[in-house]
PDB file of C-alpha atoms in Angstrom:
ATOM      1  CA  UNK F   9       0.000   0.000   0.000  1.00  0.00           C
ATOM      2  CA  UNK F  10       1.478   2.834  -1.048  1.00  0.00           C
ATOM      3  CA  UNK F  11       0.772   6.140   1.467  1.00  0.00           C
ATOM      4  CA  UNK F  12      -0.010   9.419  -0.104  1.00  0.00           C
ATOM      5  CA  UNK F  13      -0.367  13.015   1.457  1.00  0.00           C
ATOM      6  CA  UNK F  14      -2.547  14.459  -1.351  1.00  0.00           C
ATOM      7  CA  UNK F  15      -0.649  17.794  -2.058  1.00  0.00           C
ATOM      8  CA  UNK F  16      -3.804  19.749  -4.042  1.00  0.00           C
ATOM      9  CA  UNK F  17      -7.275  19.283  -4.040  1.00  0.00           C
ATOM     10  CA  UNK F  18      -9.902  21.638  -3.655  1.00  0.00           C
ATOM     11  CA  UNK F  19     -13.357  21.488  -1.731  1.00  0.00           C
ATOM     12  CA  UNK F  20     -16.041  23.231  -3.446  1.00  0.00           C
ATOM     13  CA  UNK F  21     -18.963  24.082  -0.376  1.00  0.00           C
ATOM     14  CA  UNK F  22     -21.971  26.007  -2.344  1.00  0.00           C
ATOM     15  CA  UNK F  23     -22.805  26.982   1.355  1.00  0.00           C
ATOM     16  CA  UNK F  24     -19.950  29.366   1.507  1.00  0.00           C
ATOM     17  CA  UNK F  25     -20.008  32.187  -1.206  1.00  0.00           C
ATOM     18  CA  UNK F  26     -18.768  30.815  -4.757  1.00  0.00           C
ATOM     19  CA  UNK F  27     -17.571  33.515  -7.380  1.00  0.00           C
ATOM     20  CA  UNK F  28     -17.879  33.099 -11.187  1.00  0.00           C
ATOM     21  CA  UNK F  29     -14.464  33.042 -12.249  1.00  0.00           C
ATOM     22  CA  UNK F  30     -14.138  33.912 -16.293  1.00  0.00           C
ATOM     23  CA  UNK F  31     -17.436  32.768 -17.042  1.00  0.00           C
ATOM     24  CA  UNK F  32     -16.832  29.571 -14.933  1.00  0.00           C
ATOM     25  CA  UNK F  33     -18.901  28.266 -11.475  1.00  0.00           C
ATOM     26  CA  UNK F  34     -17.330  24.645 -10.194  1.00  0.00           C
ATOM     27  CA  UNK F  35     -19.001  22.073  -9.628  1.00  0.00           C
ATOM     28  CA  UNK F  36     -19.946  21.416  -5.874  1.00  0.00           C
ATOM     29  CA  UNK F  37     -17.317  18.834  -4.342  1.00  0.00           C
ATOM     30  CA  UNK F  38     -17.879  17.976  -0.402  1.00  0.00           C
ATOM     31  CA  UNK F  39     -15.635  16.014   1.676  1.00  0.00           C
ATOM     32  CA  UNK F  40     -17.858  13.218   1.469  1.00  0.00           C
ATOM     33  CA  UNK F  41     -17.335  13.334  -2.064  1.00  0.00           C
ATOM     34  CA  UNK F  42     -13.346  13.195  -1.781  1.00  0.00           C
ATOM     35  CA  UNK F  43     -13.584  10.548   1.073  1.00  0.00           C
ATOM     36  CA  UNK F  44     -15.241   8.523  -1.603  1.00  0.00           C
ATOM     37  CA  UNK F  45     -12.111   9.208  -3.935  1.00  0.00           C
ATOM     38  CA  UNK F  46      -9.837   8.116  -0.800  1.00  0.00           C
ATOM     39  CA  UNK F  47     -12.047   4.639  -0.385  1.00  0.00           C
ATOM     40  CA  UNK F  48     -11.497   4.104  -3.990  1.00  0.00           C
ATOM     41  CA  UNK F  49      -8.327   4.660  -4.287  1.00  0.00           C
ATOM     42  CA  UNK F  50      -7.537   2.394  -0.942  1.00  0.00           C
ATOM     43  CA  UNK F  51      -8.748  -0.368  -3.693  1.00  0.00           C
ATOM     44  CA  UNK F  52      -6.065   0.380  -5.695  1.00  0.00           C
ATOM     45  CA  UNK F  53      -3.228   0.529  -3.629  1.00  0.00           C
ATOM     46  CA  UNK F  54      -3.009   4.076  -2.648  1.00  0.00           C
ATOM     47  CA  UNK F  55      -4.055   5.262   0.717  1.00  0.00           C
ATOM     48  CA  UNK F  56      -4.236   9.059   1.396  1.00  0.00           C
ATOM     49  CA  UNK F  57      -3.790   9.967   5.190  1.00  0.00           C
ATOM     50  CA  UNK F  58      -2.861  13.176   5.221  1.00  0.00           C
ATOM     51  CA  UNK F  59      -3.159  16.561   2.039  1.00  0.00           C
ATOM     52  CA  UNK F  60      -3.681  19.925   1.407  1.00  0.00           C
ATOM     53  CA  UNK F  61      -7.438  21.988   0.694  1.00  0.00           C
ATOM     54  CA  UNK F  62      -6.088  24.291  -1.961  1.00  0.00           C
ATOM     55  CA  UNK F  63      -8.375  27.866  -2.198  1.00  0.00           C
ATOM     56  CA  UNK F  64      -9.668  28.392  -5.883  1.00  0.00           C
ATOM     57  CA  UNK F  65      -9.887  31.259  -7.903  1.00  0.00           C
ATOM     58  CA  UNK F  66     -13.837  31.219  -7.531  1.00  0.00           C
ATOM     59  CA  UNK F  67     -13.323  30.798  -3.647  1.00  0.00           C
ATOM     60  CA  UNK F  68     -12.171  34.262  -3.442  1.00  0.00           C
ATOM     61  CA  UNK F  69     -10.375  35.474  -0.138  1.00  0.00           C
ATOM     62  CA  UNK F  70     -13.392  33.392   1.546  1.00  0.00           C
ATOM     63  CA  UNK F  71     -12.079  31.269   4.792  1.00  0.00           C
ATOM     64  CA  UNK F  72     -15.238  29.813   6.272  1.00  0.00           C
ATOM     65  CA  UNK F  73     -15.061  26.453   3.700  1.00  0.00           C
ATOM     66  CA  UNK F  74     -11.569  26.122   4.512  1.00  0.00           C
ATOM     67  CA  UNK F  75     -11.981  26.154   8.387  1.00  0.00           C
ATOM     68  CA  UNK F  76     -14.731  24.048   8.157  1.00  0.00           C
ATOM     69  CA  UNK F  77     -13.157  21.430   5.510  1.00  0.00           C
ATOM     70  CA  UNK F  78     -10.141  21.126   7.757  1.00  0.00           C
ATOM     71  CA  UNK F  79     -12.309  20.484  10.777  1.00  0.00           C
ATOM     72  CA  UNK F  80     -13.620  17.189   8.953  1.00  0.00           C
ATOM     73  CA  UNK F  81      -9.895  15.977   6.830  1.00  0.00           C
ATOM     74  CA  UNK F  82      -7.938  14.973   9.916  1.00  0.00           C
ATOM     75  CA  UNK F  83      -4.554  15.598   9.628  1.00  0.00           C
ATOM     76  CA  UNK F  84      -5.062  17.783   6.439  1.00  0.00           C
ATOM     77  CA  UNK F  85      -3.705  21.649   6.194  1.00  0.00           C
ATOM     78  CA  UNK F  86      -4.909  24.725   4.364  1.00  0.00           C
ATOM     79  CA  UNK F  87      -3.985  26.476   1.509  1.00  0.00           C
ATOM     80  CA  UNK F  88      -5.358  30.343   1.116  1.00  0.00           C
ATOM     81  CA  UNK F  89      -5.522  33.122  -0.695  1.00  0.00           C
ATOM     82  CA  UNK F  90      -5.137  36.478   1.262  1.00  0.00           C
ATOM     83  CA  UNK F  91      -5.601  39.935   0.378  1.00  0.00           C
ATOM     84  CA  UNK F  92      -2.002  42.140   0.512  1.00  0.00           C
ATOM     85  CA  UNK F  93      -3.141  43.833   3.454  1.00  0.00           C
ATOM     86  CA  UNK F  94      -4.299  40.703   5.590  1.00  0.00           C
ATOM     87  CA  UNK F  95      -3.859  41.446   9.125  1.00  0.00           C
ATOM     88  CA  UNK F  96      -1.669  40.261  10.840  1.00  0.00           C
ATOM     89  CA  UNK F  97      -4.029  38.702  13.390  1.00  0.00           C
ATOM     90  CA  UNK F  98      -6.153  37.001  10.386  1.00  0.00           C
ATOM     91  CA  UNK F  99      -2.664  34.670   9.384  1.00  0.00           C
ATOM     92  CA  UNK F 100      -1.877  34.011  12.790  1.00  0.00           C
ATOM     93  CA  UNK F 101      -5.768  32.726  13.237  1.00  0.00           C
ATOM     94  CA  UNK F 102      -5.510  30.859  10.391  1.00  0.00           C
ATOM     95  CA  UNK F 103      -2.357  29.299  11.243  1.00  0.00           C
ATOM     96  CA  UNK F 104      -4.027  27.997  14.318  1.00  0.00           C
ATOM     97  CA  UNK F 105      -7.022  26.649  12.198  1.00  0.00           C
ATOM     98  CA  UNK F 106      -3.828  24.667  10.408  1.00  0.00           C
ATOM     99  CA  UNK F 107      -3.480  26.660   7.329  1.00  0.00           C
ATOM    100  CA  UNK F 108       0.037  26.768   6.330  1.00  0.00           C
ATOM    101  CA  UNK F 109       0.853  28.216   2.868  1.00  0.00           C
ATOM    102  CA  UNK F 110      -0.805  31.373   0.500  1.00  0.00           C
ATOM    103  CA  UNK F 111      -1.934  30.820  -3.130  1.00  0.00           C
ATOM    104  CA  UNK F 112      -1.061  33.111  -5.955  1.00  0.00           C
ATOM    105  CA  UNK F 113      -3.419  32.805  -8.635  1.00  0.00           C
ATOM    106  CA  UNK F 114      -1.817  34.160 -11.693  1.00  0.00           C
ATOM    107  CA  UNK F 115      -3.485  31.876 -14.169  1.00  0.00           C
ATOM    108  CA  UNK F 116      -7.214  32.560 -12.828  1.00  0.00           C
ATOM    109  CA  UNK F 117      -6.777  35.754 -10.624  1.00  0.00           C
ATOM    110  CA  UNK F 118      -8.844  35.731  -7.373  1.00  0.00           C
ATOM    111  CA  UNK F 119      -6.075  36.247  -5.141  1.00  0.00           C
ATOM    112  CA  UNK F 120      -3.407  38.738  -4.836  1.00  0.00           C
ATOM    113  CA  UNK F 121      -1.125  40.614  -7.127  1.00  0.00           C
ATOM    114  CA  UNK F 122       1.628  39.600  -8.588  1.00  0.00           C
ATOM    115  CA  UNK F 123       3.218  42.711  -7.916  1.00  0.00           C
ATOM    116  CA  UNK F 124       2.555  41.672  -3.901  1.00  0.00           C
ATOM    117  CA  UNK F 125       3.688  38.626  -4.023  1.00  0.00           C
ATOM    118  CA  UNK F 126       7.523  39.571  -2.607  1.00  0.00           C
ATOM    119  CA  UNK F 127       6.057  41.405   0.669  1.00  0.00           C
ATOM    120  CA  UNK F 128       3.346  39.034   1.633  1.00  0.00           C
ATOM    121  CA  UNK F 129       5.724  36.310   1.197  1.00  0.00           C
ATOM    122  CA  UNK F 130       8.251  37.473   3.540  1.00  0.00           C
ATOM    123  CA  UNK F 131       5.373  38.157   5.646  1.00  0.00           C
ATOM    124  CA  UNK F 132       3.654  34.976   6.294  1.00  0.00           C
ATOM    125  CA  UNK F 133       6.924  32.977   6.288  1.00  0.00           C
ATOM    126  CA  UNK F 134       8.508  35.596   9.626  1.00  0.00           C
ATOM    127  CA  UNK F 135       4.850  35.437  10.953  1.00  0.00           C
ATOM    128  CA  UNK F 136       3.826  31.633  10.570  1.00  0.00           C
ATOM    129  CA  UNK F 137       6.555  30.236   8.787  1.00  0.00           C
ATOM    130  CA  UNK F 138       4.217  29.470   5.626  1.00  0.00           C
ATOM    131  CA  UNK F 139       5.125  29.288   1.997  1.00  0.00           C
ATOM    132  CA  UNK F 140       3.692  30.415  -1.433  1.00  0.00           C
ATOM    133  CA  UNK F 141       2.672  28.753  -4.152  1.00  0.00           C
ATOM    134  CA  UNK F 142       2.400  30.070  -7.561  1.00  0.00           C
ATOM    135  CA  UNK F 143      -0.721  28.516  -9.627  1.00  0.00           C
ATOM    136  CA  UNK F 144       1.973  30.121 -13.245  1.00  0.00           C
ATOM    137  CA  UNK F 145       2.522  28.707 -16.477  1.00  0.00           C
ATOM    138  CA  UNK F 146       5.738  28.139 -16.312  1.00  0.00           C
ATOM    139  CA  UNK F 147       6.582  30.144 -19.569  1.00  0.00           C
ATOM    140  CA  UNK F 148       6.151  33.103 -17.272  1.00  0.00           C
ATOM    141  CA  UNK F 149       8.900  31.950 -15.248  1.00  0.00           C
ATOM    142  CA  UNK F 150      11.732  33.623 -16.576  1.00  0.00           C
ATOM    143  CA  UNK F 151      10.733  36.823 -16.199  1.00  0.00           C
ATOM    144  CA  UNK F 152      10.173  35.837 -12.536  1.00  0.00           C
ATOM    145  CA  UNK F 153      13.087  33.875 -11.603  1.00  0.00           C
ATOM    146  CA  UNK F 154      15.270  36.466  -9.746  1.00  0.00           C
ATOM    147  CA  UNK F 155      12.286  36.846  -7.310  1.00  0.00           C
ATOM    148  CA  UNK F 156      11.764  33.821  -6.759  1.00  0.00           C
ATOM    149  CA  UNK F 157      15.070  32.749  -5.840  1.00  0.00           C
ATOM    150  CA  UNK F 158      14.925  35.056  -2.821  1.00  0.00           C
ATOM    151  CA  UNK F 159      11.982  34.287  -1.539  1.00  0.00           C
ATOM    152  CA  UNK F 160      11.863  31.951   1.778  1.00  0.00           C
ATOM    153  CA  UNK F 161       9.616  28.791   0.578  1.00  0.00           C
ATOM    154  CA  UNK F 162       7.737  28.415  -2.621  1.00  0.00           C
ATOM    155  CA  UNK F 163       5.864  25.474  -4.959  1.00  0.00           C
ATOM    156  CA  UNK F 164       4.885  25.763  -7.886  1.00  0.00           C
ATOM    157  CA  UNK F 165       1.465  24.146  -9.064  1.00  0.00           C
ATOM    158  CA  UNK F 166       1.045  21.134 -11.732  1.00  0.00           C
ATOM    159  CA  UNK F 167       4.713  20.552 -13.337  1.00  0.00           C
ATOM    160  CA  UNK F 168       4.066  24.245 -14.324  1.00  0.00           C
ATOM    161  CA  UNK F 169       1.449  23.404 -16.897  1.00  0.00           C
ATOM    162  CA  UNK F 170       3.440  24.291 -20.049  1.00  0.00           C
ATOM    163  CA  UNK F 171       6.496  22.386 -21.889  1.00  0.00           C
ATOM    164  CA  UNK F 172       7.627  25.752 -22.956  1.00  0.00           C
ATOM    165  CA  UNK F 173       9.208  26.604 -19.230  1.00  0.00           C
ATOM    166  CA  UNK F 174      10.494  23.445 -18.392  1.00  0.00           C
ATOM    167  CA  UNK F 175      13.981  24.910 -18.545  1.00  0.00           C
ATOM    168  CA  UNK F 176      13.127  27.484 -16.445  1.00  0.00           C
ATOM    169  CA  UNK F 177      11.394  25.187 -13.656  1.00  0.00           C
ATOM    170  CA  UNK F 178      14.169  22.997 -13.375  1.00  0.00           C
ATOM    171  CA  UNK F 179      16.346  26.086 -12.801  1.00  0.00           C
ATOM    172  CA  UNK F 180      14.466  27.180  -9.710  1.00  0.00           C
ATOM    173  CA  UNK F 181      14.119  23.739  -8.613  1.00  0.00           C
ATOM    174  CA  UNK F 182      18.104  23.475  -8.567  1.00  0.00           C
ATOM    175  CA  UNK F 183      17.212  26.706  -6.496  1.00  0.00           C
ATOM    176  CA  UNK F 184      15.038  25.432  -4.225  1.00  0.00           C
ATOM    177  CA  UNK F 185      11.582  25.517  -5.044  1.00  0.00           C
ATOM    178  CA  UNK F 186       8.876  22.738  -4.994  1.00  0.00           C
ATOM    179  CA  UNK F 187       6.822  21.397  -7.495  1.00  0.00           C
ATOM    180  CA  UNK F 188       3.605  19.385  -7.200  1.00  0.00           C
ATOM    181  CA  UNK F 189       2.894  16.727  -9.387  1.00  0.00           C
ATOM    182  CA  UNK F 190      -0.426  17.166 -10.023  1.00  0.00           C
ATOM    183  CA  UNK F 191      -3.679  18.184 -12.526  1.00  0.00           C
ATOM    184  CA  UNK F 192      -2.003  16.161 -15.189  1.00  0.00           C
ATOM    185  CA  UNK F 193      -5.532  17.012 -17.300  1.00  0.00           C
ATOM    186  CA  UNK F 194      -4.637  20.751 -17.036  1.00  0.00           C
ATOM    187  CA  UNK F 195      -0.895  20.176 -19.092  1.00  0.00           C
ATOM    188  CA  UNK F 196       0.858  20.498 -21.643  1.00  0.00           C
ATOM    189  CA  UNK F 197       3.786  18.391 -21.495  1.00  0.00           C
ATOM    190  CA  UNK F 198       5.033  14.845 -21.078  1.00  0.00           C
ATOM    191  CA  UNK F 199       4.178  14.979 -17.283  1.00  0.00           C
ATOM    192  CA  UNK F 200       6.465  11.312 -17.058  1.00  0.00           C
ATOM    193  CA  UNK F 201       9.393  13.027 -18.729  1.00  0.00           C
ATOM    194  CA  UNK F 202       9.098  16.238 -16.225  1.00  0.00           C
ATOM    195  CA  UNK F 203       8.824  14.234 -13.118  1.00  0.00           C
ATOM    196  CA  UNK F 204      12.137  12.065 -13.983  1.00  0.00           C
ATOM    197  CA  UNK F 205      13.529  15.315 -14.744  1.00  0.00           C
ATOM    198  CA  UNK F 206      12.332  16.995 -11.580  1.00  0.00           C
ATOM    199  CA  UNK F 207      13.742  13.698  -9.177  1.00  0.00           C
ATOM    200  CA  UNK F 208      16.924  14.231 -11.360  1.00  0.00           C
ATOM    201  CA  UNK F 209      17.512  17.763 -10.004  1.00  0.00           C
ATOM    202  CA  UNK F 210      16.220  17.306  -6.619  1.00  0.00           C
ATOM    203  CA  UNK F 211      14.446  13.981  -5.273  1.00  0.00           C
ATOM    204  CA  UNK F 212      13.111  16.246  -2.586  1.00  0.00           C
ATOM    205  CA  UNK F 213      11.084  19.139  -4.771  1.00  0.00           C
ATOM    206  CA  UNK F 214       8.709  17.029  -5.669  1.00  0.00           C
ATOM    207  CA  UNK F 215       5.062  16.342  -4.077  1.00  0.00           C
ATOM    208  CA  UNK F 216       2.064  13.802  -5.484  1.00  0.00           C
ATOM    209  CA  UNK F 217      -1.588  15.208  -5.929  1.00  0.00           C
ATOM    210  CA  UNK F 218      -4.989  14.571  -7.228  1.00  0.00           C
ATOM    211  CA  UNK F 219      -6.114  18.058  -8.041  1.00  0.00           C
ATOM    212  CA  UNK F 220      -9.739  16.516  -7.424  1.00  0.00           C
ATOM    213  CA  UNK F 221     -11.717  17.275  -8.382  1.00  0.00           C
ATOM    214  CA  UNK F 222      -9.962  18.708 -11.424  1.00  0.00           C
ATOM    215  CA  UNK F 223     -12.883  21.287 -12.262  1.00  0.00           C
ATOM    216  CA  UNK F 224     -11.918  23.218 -15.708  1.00  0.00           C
ATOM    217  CA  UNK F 225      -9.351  20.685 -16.546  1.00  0.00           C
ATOM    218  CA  UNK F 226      -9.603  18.448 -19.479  1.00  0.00           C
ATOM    219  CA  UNK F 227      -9.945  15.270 -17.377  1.00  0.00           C
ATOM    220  CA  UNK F 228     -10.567  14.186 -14.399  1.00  0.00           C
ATOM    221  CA  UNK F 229      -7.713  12.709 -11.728  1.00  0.00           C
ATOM    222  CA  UNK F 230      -7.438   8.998 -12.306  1.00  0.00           C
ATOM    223  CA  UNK F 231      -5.533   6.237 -10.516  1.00  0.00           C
ATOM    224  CA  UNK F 232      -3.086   6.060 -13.822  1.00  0.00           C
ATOM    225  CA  UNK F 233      -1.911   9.867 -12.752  1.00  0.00           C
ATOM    226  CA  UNK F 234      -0.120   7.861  -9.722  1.00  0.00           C
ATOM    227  CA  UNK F 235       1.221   5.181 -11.439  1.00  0.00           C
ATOM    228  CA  UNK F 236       2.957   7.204 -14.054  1.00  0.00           C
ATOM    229  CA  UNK F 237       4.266   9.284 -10.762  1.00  0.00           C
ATOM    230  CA  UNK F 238       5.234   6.341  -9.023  1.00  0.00           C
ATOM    231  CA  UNK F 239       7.060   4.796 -12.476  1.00  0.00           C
ATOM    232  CA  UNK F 240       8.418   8.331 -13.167  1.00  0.00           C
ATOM    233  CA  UNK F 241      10.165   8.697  -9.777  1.00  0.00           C
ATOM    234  CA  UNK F 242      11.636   4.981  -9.429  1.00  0.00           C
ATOM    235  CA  UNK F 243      13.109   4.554  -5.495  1.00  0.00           C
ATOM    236  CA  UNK F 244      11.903   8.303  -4.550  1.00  0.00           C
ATOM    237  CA  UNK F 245       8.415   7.371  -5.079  1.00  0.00           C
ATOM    238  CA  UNK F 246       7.905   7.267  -1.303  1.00  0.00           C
ATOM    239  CA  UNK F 247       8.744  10.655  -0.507  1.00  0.00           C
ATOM    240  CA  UNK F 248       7.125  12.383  -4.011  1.00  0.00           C
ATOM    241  CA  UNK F 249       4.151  10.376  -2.621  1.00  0.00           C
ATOM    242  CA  UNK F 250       4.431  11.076   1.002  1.00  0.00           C
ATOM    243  CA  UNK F 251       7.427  12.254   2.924  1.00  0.00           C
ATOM    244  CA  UNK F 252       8.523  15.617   1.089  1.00  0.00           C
ATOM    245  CA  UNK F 253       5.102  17.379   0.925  1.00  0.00           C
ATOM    246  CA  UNK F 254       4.783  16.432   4.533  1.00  0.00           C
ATOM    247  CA  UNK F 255       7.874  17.901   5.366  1.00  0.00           C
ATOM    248  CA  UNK F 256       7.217  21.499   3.357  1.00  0.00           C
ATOM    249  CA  UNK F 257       3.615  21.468   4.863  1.00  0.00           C
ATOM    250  CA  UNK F 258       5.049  20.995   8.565  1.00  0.00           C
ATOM    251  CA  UNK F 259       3.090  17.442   9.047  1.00  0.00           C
ATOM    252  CA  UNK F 260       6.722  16.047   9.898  1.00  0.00           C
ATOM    253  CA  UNK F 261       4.728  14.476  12.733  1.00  0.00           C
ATOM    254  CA  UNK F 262       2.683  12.486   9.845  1.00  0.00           C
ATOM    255  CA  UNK F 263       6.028  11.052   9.473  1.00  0.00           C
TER     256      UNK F 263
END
């Protein structure tokens, strides 16, 4: 049985406010819903005891389905978006609800600027010792590279979507930064080919995901996403499956 800490998926709660995002409403997805993606995927070998509730782009700076998702996923943390100007009361109360990184949206918007993304980072890493993660094609990387090389802790979202940046990626992995392998409907690339190349560089960057339940992408998770990770990364599946996205998140105790 192979153990998994689920590094993105989203819960979609039509009881907290929902924005349409470019013409776009998600589909409702509860955490009965995902449990019943866990139970399935028990079936086939993959049990997932521990992940991350990533904040959409049509979730806004809205916290109430986060807290309340992450009072149901036991041992599960949070992943927000935040406003430049947060308080700094409102991180430290999340922190304590177990959120533990902020989202930058630069493919969808609904979160903050790119242009803030330097401040709040420091921010919320000398406050709570959180990280950011960049939902970017990774074309746009680049351009962005000598920022993020300074900053304290950042991921970047599914391989970085695009084949065109793969250069680039690998570059600030050598640096540093995480990537999640993940939303492998959402790509355009030989996901395989940039996960060997990924564990090349760094056997510790990268960190296994559903993205369930994959709204907008062009198909849905499926159990063939983790075999391809788990062939990809050879004898690091274990810790791209498990033991490196617990260690960025903090779960070392999942350990």
């Amino acid at each position: 049985m192979q153990r998994v800490f689920d590094s993105h998926l989203h819960i979609i709660d039509f009881s907290h406010p929902i924005h349409e995002n470019q013409g776009y409403t998600p589909p409702e997805f509860l955490v009965p819903a995902y449990d019943a993606w866990r139970e399935k995927l028990r079936g086939e070998g993959y049990t997932i005891t521990a992940g991350a509730v990533v904040s959409g782009s049509f979730q806004g700076f809205d916290q109430g389905y986060l807290a309340e998702a992450l009072g149901e996923l036991d041992n599960f943390v949070g992943v927000t978006q935040l406003p430049a100007d947060a308080p700094d009361a409102e991180i430290r109360r999340l922190d304590g609800l177990g959120v533990r990184a902020v989202r930058f949206n630069f493919r969808r918007g609904g979160s903050a600027a790119r242009e803030d993304l330097e401040e709040l980072a420091w921010r919320i890493y000398d406050l709570a010792g959180w990280h950011v993660e960049l939902y970017v094609d990774a074309a746009a990387l680049g351009d962005m590279a000598p920022v993020l090389k300074k900053l304290p802790a950042v991921s970047i979202d599914h391989l970085g979507l695009s084949a065109q940046g793969v250069d680039d990626l690998l570059e600030l992995v050598d640096a540093g930064v995480k990537v999640k392998a993940t939303g492998f409907g959402r790509v355009d690339l030989d996901p395989g080919e940039v996960v060997r190349r990924i564990v090349d560089v760094d056997p510790t960057a990268l960190m296994a995901g559903t993205d369930l339940p994959s709204q907008r992408a062009s198909r849905v998770f499926s159990v063939d996403d983790f075999q391809l990770i788990g062939e990809a990364a050879g004898v690091h599946a274990d810790a791209v499956f498990f033991a490196n996205a617990a260690r960025f998140y903090g779960r070392d105790d999942a350990l």
